[in-house]
Short mmCIF file of C-alpha atoms in Angstrom, two decimals:
data_model
loop_
_atom_site.label_atom_id
_atom_site.label_comp_id
_atom_site.label_asym_id
_atom_site.label_seq_id
_atom_site.Cartn_x
_atom_site.Cartn_y
_atom_site.Cartn_z
CA UNK A 1 0.00 0.00 0.00
CA UNK A 2 2.80 2.33 0.90
CA UNK A 3 4.44 1.66 -2.41
CA UNK A 4 1.19 2.10 -4.30
CA UNK A 5 0.51 5.36 -2.52
CA UNK A 6 3.91 6.60 -3.41
CA UNK A 7 3.32 5.65 -7.01
CA UNK A 8 0.03 7.54 -7.11
CA UNK A 9 1.60 10.61 -5.60
CA UNK A 10 4.34 10.37 -8.21
CA UNK A 11 1.72 10.36 -10.94
CA UNK A 12 0.23 13.51 -9.45
CA UNK A 13 3.49 15.38 -9.62
CA UNK A 14 5.92 14.73 -6.76
CA UNK A 15 7.54 11.78 -8.47
CA UNK A 16 7.48 13.72 -11.72
CA UNK A 17 9.83 16.21 -10.11
CA UNK A 18 11.96 13.34 -8.84
CA UNK A 19 12.07 11.88 -12.33
CA UNK A 20 13.12 15.24 -13.75
CA UNK A 21 15.83 15.50 -11.14
CA UNK A 22 17.02 11.99 -11.93
CA UNK A 23 16.99 12.83 -15.62
CA UNK A 24 19.04 15.98 -15.01
CA UNK A 25 21.59 14.00 -13.02
CA UNK A 26 21.71 11.38 -15.75
CA UNK A 27 22.30 14.05 -18.35
CA UNK A 28 25.08 15.55 -16.26
CA UNK A 29 26.76 12.16 -15.83
CA UNK A 30 26.44 11.28 -19.51
CA UNK A 31 27.95 14.62 -20.52
CA UNK A 32 31.02 13.94 -18.38
CA UNK A 33 31.23 10.28 -19.39
CA UNK A 34 30.68 10.96 -23.09
CA UNK A 35 32.44 14.14 -24.25
CA UNK A 36 30.81 14.03 -27.68
CA UNK A 37 27.90 16.27 -26.69
CA UNK A 38 30.24 18.74 -25.03
CA UNK A 39 32.41 18.93 -28.14
CA UNK A 40 29.34 19.35 -30.34
CA UNK A 41 28.23 22.23 -28.11
CA UNK A 42 31.50 23.98 -28.97
CA UNK A 43 30.38 23.94 -32.62
CA UNK A 44 33.58 22.58 -34.17
CA UNK A 45 32.24 23.30 -37.65
CA UNK A 46 32.40 26.98 -36.77
CA UNK A 47 36.15 26.68 -36.25
CA UNK A 48 36.59 27.10 -39.99
CA UNK A 49 36.04 30.82 -39.32
CA UNK A 50 39.20 30.84 -37.24
CA UNK A 51 41.09 29.87 -40.39
CA UNK A 52 41.24 33.61 -41.07
CA UNK A 53 44.09 33.63 -38.56
CA UNK A 54 46.31 31.96 -41.17
CA UNK A 55 45.52 34.60 -43.79
CA UNK A 56 48.36 36.85 -42.62
CA UNK A 57 50.77 33.92 -42.81
CA UNK A 58 49.84 33.21 -46.42
CA UNK A 59 50.01 36.82 -47.57
CA UNK A 60 53.33 37.49 -45.82
CA UNK A 61 55.13 34.90 -47.96
CA UNK A 62 58.39 36.17 -49.50
CA UNK A 63 58.18 39.12 -47.13
CA UNK A 64 58.36 37.68 -43.61
CA UNK A 65 59.36 34.16 -44.63
CA UNK A 66 60.53 32.08 -47.58
CA UNK A 67 59.13 28.64 -48.45
CA UNK A 68 62.56 26.97 -48.52
CA UNK A 69 63.71 28.41 -45.20
CA UNK A 70 62.22 26.15 -42.53
CA UNK A 71 63.77 28.12 -39.69
CA UNK A 72 61.83 31.19 -40.92
CA UNK A 73 58.34 29.79 -41.43
CA UNK A 74 58.22 27.10 -38.74
CA UNK A 75 58.14 29.53 -35.75
CA UNK A 76 55.49 31.59 -37.54
CA UNK A 77 53.41 28.51 -38.29
CA UNK A 78 53.66 27.40 -34.66
CA UNK A 79 52.47 30.79 -33.40
CA UNK A 80 49.65 30.93 -35.94
CA UNK A 81 48.61 27.41 -34.96
CA UNK A 82 48.56 28.31 -31.28
CA UNK A 83 46.55 31.43 -32.11
CA UNK A 84 44.05 29.21 -33.93
CA UNK A 85 43.71 26.96 -30.87
CA UNK A 86 43.23 29.99 -28.61
CA UNK A 87 40.40 31.34 -30.73
CA UNK A 88 38.78 27.91 -30.94
CA UNK A 89 38.81 27.78 -27.14
CA UNK A 90 37.41 31.25 -26.47
CA UNK A 91 34.87 31.05 -29.31
CA UNK A 92 33.75 27.67 -27.94
CA UNK A 93 33.27 29.27 -24.53
CA UNK A 94 31.23 32.00 -26.19
CA UNK A 95 29.00 29.46 -27.92
CA UNK A 96 28.35 27.67 -24.64
CA UNK A 97 27.37 30.94 -22.96
CA UNK A 98 25.19 31.95 -25.89
CA UNK A 99 23.40 28.59 -25.97
CA UNK A 100 22.73 28.75 -22.24
CA UNK A 101 21.17 32.18 -22.71
CA UNK A 102 19.02 31.06 -25.67
CA UNK A 103 18.16 27.51 -24.63
CA UNK A 104 14.39 28.09 -24.45
CA UNK A 105 14.22 29.92 -27.79
CA UNK A 106 16.45 27.31 -29.43
CA UNK A 107 14.00 24.57 -28.47
CA UNK A 108 11.42 26.24 -30.72
CA UNK A 109 13.77 26.50 -33.70
CA UNK A 110 13.71 23.74 -36.35
CA UNK A 111 17.50 23.38 -36.39
CA UNK A 112 18.77 24.91 -33.16
CA UNK A 113 16.60 22.56 -31.09
CA UNK A 114 19.13 19.85 -31.96
CA UNK A 115 21.94 21.63 -30.12
CA UNK A 116 23.10 19.63 -27.07
CA UNK A 117 21.86 22.14 -24.48
CA UNK A 118 18.50 22.71 -26.16
CA UNK A 119 18.03 18.96 -26.68
CA UNK A 120 18.80 18.22 -23.03
CA UNK A 121 21.89 16.20 -23.89
CA UNK A 122 24.26 18.50 -22.01
CA UNK A 123 23.92 19.63 -18.41
CA UNK A 124 23.95 23.41 -17.84
CA UNK A 125 26.42 22.82 -15.00
CA UNK A 126 28.81 21.13 -17.41
CA UNK A 127 28.36 23.99 -19.88
CA UNK A 128 29.17 26.59 -17.22
CA UNK A 129 32.27 24.72 -16.07
CA UNK A 130 33.40 24.16 -19.65
CA UNK A 131 32.93 27.81 -20.60
CA UNK A 132 34.96 28.91 -17.57
CA UNK A 133 37.81 26.49 -18.27
CA UNK A 134 37.96 27.26 -21.99
CA UNK A 135 37.90 31.04 -21.54
CA UNK A 136 40.50 31.07 -18.75
CA UNK A 137 42.70 28.53 -20.50
CA UNK A 138 42.42 30.20 -23.89
CA UNK A 139 43.11 33.71 -22.65
CA UNK A 140 46.03 32.46 -20.54
CA UNK A 141 47.53 30.68 -23.55
CA UNK A 142 47.20 33.89 -25.57
CA UNK A 143 49.95 35.46 -23.44
CA UNK A 144 52.36 32.76 -24.65
CA UNK A 145 52.24 34.38 -28.09
CA UNK A 146 52.57 38.07 -27.24
CA UNK A 147 50.81 40.78 -25.27
CA UNK A 148 49.15 42.42 -28.27
CA UNK A 149 47.63 39.12 -29.37
CA UNK A 150 46.35 38.54 -25.83
CA UNK A 151 44.70 41.98 -25.89
CA UNK A 152 42.95 41.17 -29.18
CA UNK A 153 41.82 37.79 -27.85
CA UNK A 154 40.41 39.47 -24.76
CA UNK A 155 38.67 42.08 -26.91
CA UNK A 156 37.14 39.33 -29.05
CA UNK A 157 35.87 37.48 -25.97
CA UNK A 158 34.35 40.64 -24.48
CA UNK A 159 32.60 41.42 -27.77
CA UNK A 160 31.30 37.84 -27.85
CA UNK A 161 29.84 38.19 -24.36
CA UNK A 162 28.39 41.61 -25.15
CA UNK A 163 26.79 40.16 -28.26
CA UNK A 164 25.23 37.26 -26.34
CA UNK A 165 23.78 39.49 -23.62
CA UNK A 166 22.83 42.65 -25.50
CA UNK A 167 24.07 43.44 -29.02
CA UNK A 168 22.28 40.49 -30.66
CA UNK A 169 19.03 42.27 -29.80
CA UNK A 170 19.98 45.52 -31.58
CA UNK A 171 18.98 45.57 -35.23
CA UNK A 172 21.87 46.08 -37.71
CA UNK A 173 24.40 46.24 -34.88
CA UNK A 174 23.93 42.50 -34.42
CA UNK A 175 25.29 41.80 -37.90
CA UNK A 176 28.08 44.36 -37.68
CA UNK A 177 29.24 42.87 -34.38
CA UNK A 178 29.61 39.42 -35.93
CA UNK A 179 31.50 40.94 -38.85
CA UNK A 180 33.82 42.69 -36.40
CA UNK A 181 34.66 39.28 -34.97
CA UNK A 182 35.94 38.20 -38.38
CA UNK A 183 38.15 41.27 -38.63
CA UNK A 184 39.57 40.59 -35.17
CA UNK A 185 40.47 37.07 -36.28
CA UNK A 186 42.38 38.40 -39.29
CA UNK A 187 44.06 41.07 -37.14
CA UNK A 188 44.96 38.48 -34.49
CA UNK A 189 46.66 36.34 -37.12
CA UNK A 190 48.85 39.24 -38.21
CA UNK A 191 49.69 40.27 -34.65
CA UNK A 192 50.49 36.68 -33.67
CA UNK A 193 53.26 36.41 -36.27
CA UNK A 194 54.14 40.11 -36.02
CA UNK A 195 53.72 41.10 -39.66
CA UNK A 196 52.06 44.23 -41.10
CA UNK A 197 48.95 43.67 -43.19
CA UNK A 198 47.37 46.12 -45.62
CA UNK A 199 44.27 47.94 -44.31
CA UNK A 200 42.64 46.90 -47.57
CA UNK A 201 42.66 43.30 -46.38
CA UNK A 202 40.82 44.26 -43.19
CA UNK A 203 38.23 46.13 -45.25
CA UNK A 204 37.76 43.12 -47.52
CA UNK A 205 37.42 40.87 -44.47
CA UNK A 206 34.77 43.13 -42.95
CA UNK A 207 32.77 43.29 -46.19
CA UNK A 208 33.09 39.56 -46.80
CA UNK A 209 31.92 38.86 -43.26
CA UNK A 210 28.93 41.17 -43.69
CA UNK A 211 28.10 39.30 -46.88
CA UNK A 212 27.98 36.00 -44.98
CA UNK A 213 26.05 37.40 -42.02
CA UNK A 214 23.42 39.15 -44.14
CA UNK A 215 22.73 35.99 -46.12
CA UNK A 216 22.65 33.96 -42.91
CA UNK A 217 19.96 36.28 -41.58
CA UNK A 218 18.10 35.83 -44.85
CA UNK A 219 18.20 32.05 -44.50
CA UNK A 220 17.00 32.30 -40.89
CA UNK A 221 14.18 34.63 -41.86
CA UNK A 222 12.92 32.35 -44.62
CA UNK A 223 13.13 29.14 -42.55
CA UNK A 224 10.73 30.05 -39.71
CA UNK A 225 7.08 31.10 -39.61
CA UNK A 226 7.40 33.57 -36.73
CA UNK A 227 10.91 35.10 -36.91
CA UNK A 228 10.49 37.36 -33.86
CA UNK A 229 9.77 34.39 -31.60
CA UNK A 230 13.16 32.89 -32.39
CA UNK A 231 15.25 36.06 -32.51
CA UNK A 232 13.67 39.43 -31.60
CA UNK A 233 15.74 41.39 -34.11
CA UNK A 234 14.93 38.91 -36.89
CA UNK A 235 11.41 40.29 -37.02
CA UNK A 236 12.86 43.72 -37.84
CA UNK A 237 14.30 42.48 -41.14
CA UNK A 238 12.55 41.66 -44.40
CA UNK A 239 13.75 39.54 -47.30
CA UNK A 240 13.67 42.60 -49.55
CA UNK A 241 15.79 44.64 -47.16
CA UNK A 242 18.35 41.86 -46.71
CA UNK A 243 18.55 41.31 -50.48
CA UNK A 244 19.27 45.00 -51.00
CA UNK A 245 21.93 44.96 -48.31
CA UNK A 246 23.45 41.83 -49.82
CA UNK A 247 23.63 43.48 -53.25
CA UNK A 248 25.39 46.54 -51.82
CA UNK A 249 27.89 44.49 -49.82
CA UNK A 250 28.58 42.14 -52.74
CA UNK A 251 29.45 45.07 -55.02
CA UNK A 252 31.53 46.73 -52.30
CA UNK A 253 33.46 43.52 -51.62
CA UNK A 254 34.39 43.06 -55.27
CA UNK A 255 35.41 46.71 -55.60
CA UNK A 256 37.44 46.70 -52.37
CA UNK A 257 39.29 43.51 -53.30
CA UNK A 258 40.03 44.83 -56.79
CA UNK A 259 41.41 48.06 -55.34
CA UNK A 260 43.44 46.00 -52.86
CA UNK A 261 45.14 44.05 -55.65
CA UNK A 262 46.06 47.28 -57.46
CA UNK A 263 46.74 49.68 -54.59
CA UNK A 264 48.31 47.78 -51.70
CA UNK A 265 51.96 48.66 -51.08
CA UNK A 266 52.94 45.16 -50.00
CA UNK A 267 51.79 43.41 -53.20
CA UNK A 268 53.79 42.96 -56.45
CA UNK A 269 54.25 46.14 -58.45
CA UNK A 270 53.15 44.48 -61.70
CA UNK A 271 49.57 44.11 -60.42
CA UNK A 272 49.76 40.35 -60.90
CA UNK A 273 47.39 39.82 -57.96
CA UNK A 274 44.60 41.10 -60.21
CA UNK A 275 44.48 37.56 -61.60
CA UNK A 276 42.90 36.49 -58.29
CA UNK A 277 39.88 38.77 -58.70
CA UNK A 278 37.85 36.19 -60.70
CA UNK A 279 38.13 33.74 -57.79
CA UNK A 280 36.55 36.29 -55.45
CA UNK A 281 33.76 37.11 -57.89
CA UNK A 282 32.99 33.44 -58.48
CA UNK A 283 32.98 32.71 -54.75
CA UNK A 284 30.48 35.48 -54.04
CA UNK A 285 28.23 34.53 -56.94
CA UNK A 286 28.39 30.83 -56.08
CA UNK A 287 27.34 31.61 -52.52
CA UNK A 288 24.42 33.73 -53.71
CA UNK A 289 23.38 30.91 -56.03
CA UNK A 290 23.35 28.44 -53.13
CA UNK A 291 21.40 30.86 -50.93
CA UNK A 292 18.69 31.70 -53.45
CA UNK A 293 18.45 28.49 -55.48
CA UNK A 294 19.08 25.84 -52.82
CA UNK A 295 18.04 27.83 -49.72
CA UNK A 296 21.40 27.39 -48.03
CA UNK A 297 23.34 30.00 -46.09
CA UNK A 298 21.92 29.38 -42.62
CA UNK A 299 25.24 27.75 -41.74
CA UNK A 300 28.01 29.43 -43.77
CA UNK A 301 30.60 26.98 -42.49
CA UNK A 302 28.64 24.07 -43.99
CA UNK A 303 28.50 25.81 -47.36
CA UNK A 304 32.24 26.45 -47.28
CA UNK A 305 33.05 22.88 -46.21
CA UNK A 306 30.48 20.80 -48.08
CA UNK A 307 30.06 22.58 -51.41
CA UNK A 308 32.83 21.16 -53.59
CA UNK A 309 32.98 24.00 -56.16
CA UNK A 310 33.27 26.50 -53.31
CA UNK A 311 36.01 24.51 -51.59
CA UNK A 312 37.92 24.13 -54.86
CA UNK A 313 37.57 27.85 -55.57
CA UNK A 314 38.90 28.87 -52.15
CA UNK A 315 41.82 26.45 -52.43
CA UNK A 316 42.65 27.70 -55.92
CA UNK A 317 42.50 31.32 -54.74
CA UNK A 318 44.97 30.61 -51.93
CA UNK A 319 47.34 28.63 -54.16
CA UNK A 320 47.31 31.17 -56.99
CA UNK A 321 47.77 34.05 -54.54
CA UNK A 322 50.74 32.31 -52.91
CA UNK A 323 52.27 31.46 -56.29
CA UNK A 324 51.99 35.05 -57.54
CA UNK A 325 53.53 36.41 -54.35
CA UNK A 326 56.42 33.95 -54.57
CA UNK A 327 57.12 34.76 -58.22
CA UNK A 328 56.70 38.52 -58.27
CA UNK A 329 57.10 39.93 -54.76
#
């Protein structure tokens, strides 16, 4: 009778709370025992964005280092690699914090509901501990490179936190903040290996990042029935507005990159880098094609990694750029 009574009370609610508590503990234990969900919460696919850190290394060839001189490029590669790891750590911490803030809204989103925190596969306690360890460890490791890099890493982390708590709710500023994060990655890569980079490259990075963010917002807007319920600022945008902004940024990106190839002081005097302009134009047009024809763009990293023509184009751009710099710089 005692057991039956307990069972009935459980059905009325008290045991339901106990079951929820047991489920929460089970989730916490599984997250520690199986690190897969924790790693997925760090969004490793997003780490492709941190590849911008290596941009300065590529474009400083024959200026700061020579391909045949291992003692020149190996220390630079090591520092750039460490910088990449640092940004993966602090960006992962930022994603954990952001997902904890948005867990309820994410559960209503067709794709974001699959994130470990929203799906209940990762304990919030584990997420808090992981975010603390990654941020402290990443920012501490940044000082191993140099003080300026550490300052940029700290600035990036502060902007990430500010975005999660406030700026993501401010229309237009939300997109510009994300684009600023891309620029900081490129700047961090140059500071890490202590080489000067043309301001044109930062401008191109900013415009290219805005291009990605605008089209990501477009994909988000077209994928949900009630945009404002998922992201308050999303309801402030329209497809027409985002398409106009995308057209402006696309044109500006092509123009800025073209001017960079002709005007930058640290590029070959014979304007050979102009041969890389078609790669940039194709990349932008290919991305727009995927966004409008195949309704992609919600996850830019997936487009960059999974679309073979895009991957081939980016690889060819890097190889041709490096070859031209080696031959004519």
